[in-house]
Amino acid sequence: TWEVYRVALQRALDKAVNDFCVQGVVISLGLDTHKGDPCATRRAGFLLDGDDYFNLGKCVADATAPSAIPTIWIQEGGYYMEKVPAAVVNVMDGFLS
């Protein structure tokens, strides 16, 4: 669920930004986290959807924007092809909002 995913993402971002004082962030955007993706249900069970991806992008922006940390996104994974394009748009909308 998004709540579980959010906690782990926020912990990782906080550690990268605050503890390691990074000069850039590379996000590996694995969209096999979507609730309809066969990998998501068989393996990790993240089951993210719609607004979860907007919130993911916003979470990354909230962590990196105050320090103006350059951020690169690399899309990998994601096998529910009917949903991948919308998920990418939602992430970017959240990141840029």
PDB file of C-alpha atoms in Angstrom:
ATOM      1  CA  THR A   1       0.000   0.000   0.000  1.00  0.00           C
ATOM      2  CA  TRP A   2       1.044   3.622  -0.417  1.00  0.00           C
ATOM      3  CA  GLU A   3       1.307   4.155   3.342  1.00  0.00           C
ATOM      4  CA  VAL A   4       3.917   1.406   3.722  1.00  0.00           C
ATOM      5  CA  TYR A   5       5.734   2.464   0.559  1.00  0.00           C
ATOM      6  CA  ARG A   6       5.702   6.143   1.619  1.00  0.00           C
ATOM      7  CA  VAL A   7       7.405   5.408   4.942  1.00  0.00           C
ATOM      8  CA  ALA A   8      10.225   3.483   3.242  1.00  0.00           C
ATOM      9  CA  LEU A   9      10.623   6.114   0.494  1.00  0.00           C
ATOM     10  CA  GLN A  10      10.676   8.984   2.981  1.00  0.00           C
ATOM     11  CA  ARG A  11      13.244   7.190   5.154  1.00  0.00           C
ATOM     12  CA  ALA A  12      15.517   6.617   2.144  1.00  0.00           C
ATOM     13  CA  LEU A  13      15.163  10.205   0.924  1.00  0.00           C
ATOM     14  CA  ASP A  14      15.803  11.653   4.384  1.00  0.00           C
ATOM     15  CA  LYS A  15      18.926   9.547   4.762  1.00  0.00           C
ATOM     16  CA  ALA A  16      20.240  10.493   1.310  1.00  0.00           C
ATOM     17  CA  VAL A  17      19.530  14.202   1.648  1.00  0.00           C
ATOM     18  CA  ASN A  18      20.321  14.761   5.326  1.00  0.00           C
ATOM     19  CA  ASP A  19      22.855  12.101   6.318  1.00  0.00           C
ATOM     20  CA  PHE A  20      24.855  11.810   3.113  1.00  0.00           C
ATOM     21  CA  CYS A  21      24.498  15.413   1.863  1.00  0.00           C
ATOM     22  CA  VAL A  22      24.098  14.235  -1.714  1.00  0.00           C
ATOM     23  CA  GLN A  23      24.720  16.524  -4.657  1.00  0.00           C
ATOM     24  CA  GLY A  24      22.277  14.699  -6.906  1.00  0.00           C
ATOM     25  CA  VAL A  25      19.616  12.003  -6.774  1.00  0.00           C
ATOM     26  CA  VAL A  26      18.912   9.259  -9.303  1.00  0.00           C
ATOM     27  CA  ILE A  27      15.490   7.670  -8.934  1.00  0.00           C
ATOM     28  CA  SER A  28      14.989   4.234 -10.437  1.00  0.00           C
ATOM     29  CA  LEU A  29      11.254   4.371 -11.099  1.00  0.00           C
ATOM     30  CA  GLY A  30      10.111   0.754 -11.106  1.00  0.00           C
ATOM     31  CA  LEU A  31       6.497   0.811 -12.155  1.00  0.00           C
ATOM     32  CA  ASP A  32       6.055  -2.877 -11.448  1.00  0.00           C
ATOM     33  CA  THR A  33       4.734  -1.529  -8.155  1.00  0.00           C
ATOM     34  CA  HIS A  34       1.313  -0.973  -9.787  1.00  0.00           C
ATOM     35  CA  LYS A  35      -1.501  -3.004  -8.266  1.00  0.00           C
ATOM     36  CA  GLY A  36      -2.379  -4.551 -11.632  1.00  0.00           C
ATOM     37  CA  ASP A  37       1.196  -5.525 -12.490  1.00  0.00           C
ATOM     38  CA  PRO A  38       1.874  -9.266 -12.286  1.00  0.00           C
ATOM     39  CA  CYS A  39       5.268  -8.652 -10.651  1.00  0.00           C
ATOM     40  CA  ALA A  40       3.765  -6.413  -7.980  1.00  0.00           C
ATOM     41  CA  THR A  41       1.282  -9.004  -6.870  1.00  0.00           C
ATOM     42  CA  ARG A  42       3.672 -11.967  -6.976  1.00  0.00           C
ATOM     43  CA  ARG A  43       6.738 -10.415  -5.412  1.00  0.00           C
ATOM     44  CA  ALA A  44       6.694  -7.318  -3.251  1.00  0.00           C
ATOM     45  CA  GLY A  45       2.973  -6.663  -3.204  1.00  0.00           C
ATOM     46  CA  PHE A  46       3.244  -2.862  -3.289  1.00  0.00           C
ATOM     47  CA  LEU A  47      -0.118  -2.454  -5.062  1.00  0.00           C
ATOM     48  CA  LEU A  48       0.210   1.258  -5.843  1.00  0.00           C
ATOM     49  CA  ASP A  49      -2.297   3.060  -8.075  1.00  0.00           C
ATOM     50  CA  GLY A  50      -3.332   6.467  -9.450  1.00  0.00           C
ATOM     51  CA  ASP A  51      -2.757   9.141  -6.815  1.00  0.00           C
ATOM     52  CA  ASP A  52      -0.082   7.013  -5.157  1.00  0.00           C
ATOM     53  CA  TYR A  53       2.204   7.822  -8.083  1.00  0.00           C
ATOM     54  CA  PHE A  54       1.426  11.547  -7.850  1.00  0.00           C
ATOM     55  CA  ASN A  55       2.266  11.360  -4.135  1.00  0.00           C
ATOM     56  CA  LEU A  56       5.497   9.510  -4.913  1.00  0.00           C
ATOM     57  CA  GLY A  57       6.618  12.317  -7.216  1.00  0.00           C
ATOM     58  CA  LYS A  58       5.598  14.942  -4.665  1.00  0.00           C
ATOM     59  CA  CYS A  59       7.478  13.120  -1.900  1.00  0.00           C
ATOM     60  CA  VAL A  60      10.686  13.184  -3.963  1.00  0.00           C
ATOM     61  CA  ALA A  61      10.182  16.867  -4.824  1.00  0.00           C
ATOM     62  CA  ASP A  62       9.553  17.770  -1.192  1.00  0.00           C
ATOM     63  CA  ALA A  63      12.824  16.099  -0.206  1.00  0.00           C
ATOM     64  CA  THR A  64      15.014  17.473  -2.995  1.00  0.00           C
ATOM     65  CA  ALA A  65      13.602  20.916  -3.846  1.00  0.00           C
ATOM     66  CA  PRO A  66      14.556  22.812  -0.650  1.00  0.00           C
ATOM     67  CA  SER A  67      18.246  22.144  -1.320  1.00  0.00           C
ATOM     68  CA  ALA A  68      17.838  22.380  -5.116  1.00  0.00           C
ATOM     69  CA  ILE A  69      19.254  18.874  -5.497  1.00  0.00           C
ATOM     70  CA  PRO A  70      19.302  17.831  -9.164  1.00  0.00           C
ATOM     71  CA  THR A  71      17.134  14.767  -9.695  1.00  0.00           C
ATOM     72  CA  ILE A  72      17.231  12.282 -12.559  1.00  0.00           C
ATOM     73  CA  TRP A  73      14.462   9.743 -13.141  1.00  0.00           C
ATOM     74  CA  ILE A  74      15.105   6.435 -14.895  1.00  0.00           C
ATOM     75  CA  GLN A  75      11.997   4.439 -15.693  1.00  0.00           C
ATOM     76  CA  GLU A  76      12.522   0.696 -15.412  1.00  0.00           C
ATOM     77  CA  GLY A  77      10.133  -2.115 -14.733  1.00  0.00           C
ATOM     78  CA  GLY A  78       6.434  -1.975 -15.233  1.00  0.00           C
ATOM     79  CA  TYR A  79       4.672  -4.718 -17.143  1.00  0.00           C
ATOM     80  CA  TYR A  80       1.060  -3.590 -16.931  1.00  0.00           C
ATOM     81  CA  MET A  81       1.438  -1.608 -20.141  1.00  0.00           C
ATOM     82  CA  GLU A  82      -2.094  -0.212 -20.047  1.00  0.00           C
ATOM     83  CA  LYS A  83      -1.211   1.641 -16.819  1.00  0.00           C
ATOM     84  CA  VAL A  84       2.487   2.530 -17.211  1.00  0.00           C
ATOM     85  CA  PRO A  85       1.980   5.768 -19.222  1.00  0.00           C
ATOM     86  CA  ALA A  86      -0.539   7.194 -16.733  1.00  0.00           C
ATOM     87  CA  ALA A  87       1.686   6.218 -13.795  1.00  0.00           C
ATOM     88  CA  VAL A  88       4.657   8.044 -15.337  1.00  0.00           C
ATOM     89  CA  VAL A  89       2.529  11.150 -15.941  1.00  0.00           C
ATOM     90  CA  ASN A  90       1.250  11.021 -12.358  1.00  0.00           C
ATOM     91  CA  VAL A  91       4.792  10.788 -10.943  1.00  0.00           C
ATOM     92  CA  MET A  92       6.011  13.698 -13.051  1.00  0.00           C
ATOM     93  CA  ASP A  93       2.922  15.772 -12.234  1.00  0.00           C
ATOM     94  CA  GLY A  94       3.573  15.221  -8.529  1.00  0.00           C
ATOM     95  CA  PHE A  95       7.267  16.006  -8.880  1.00  0.00           C
ATOM     96  CA  LEU A  96       6.645  19.199 -10.830  1.00  0.00           C
ATOM     97  CA  SER A  97       3.643  20.437  -8.827  1.00  0.00           C
TER      98      SER A  97
END
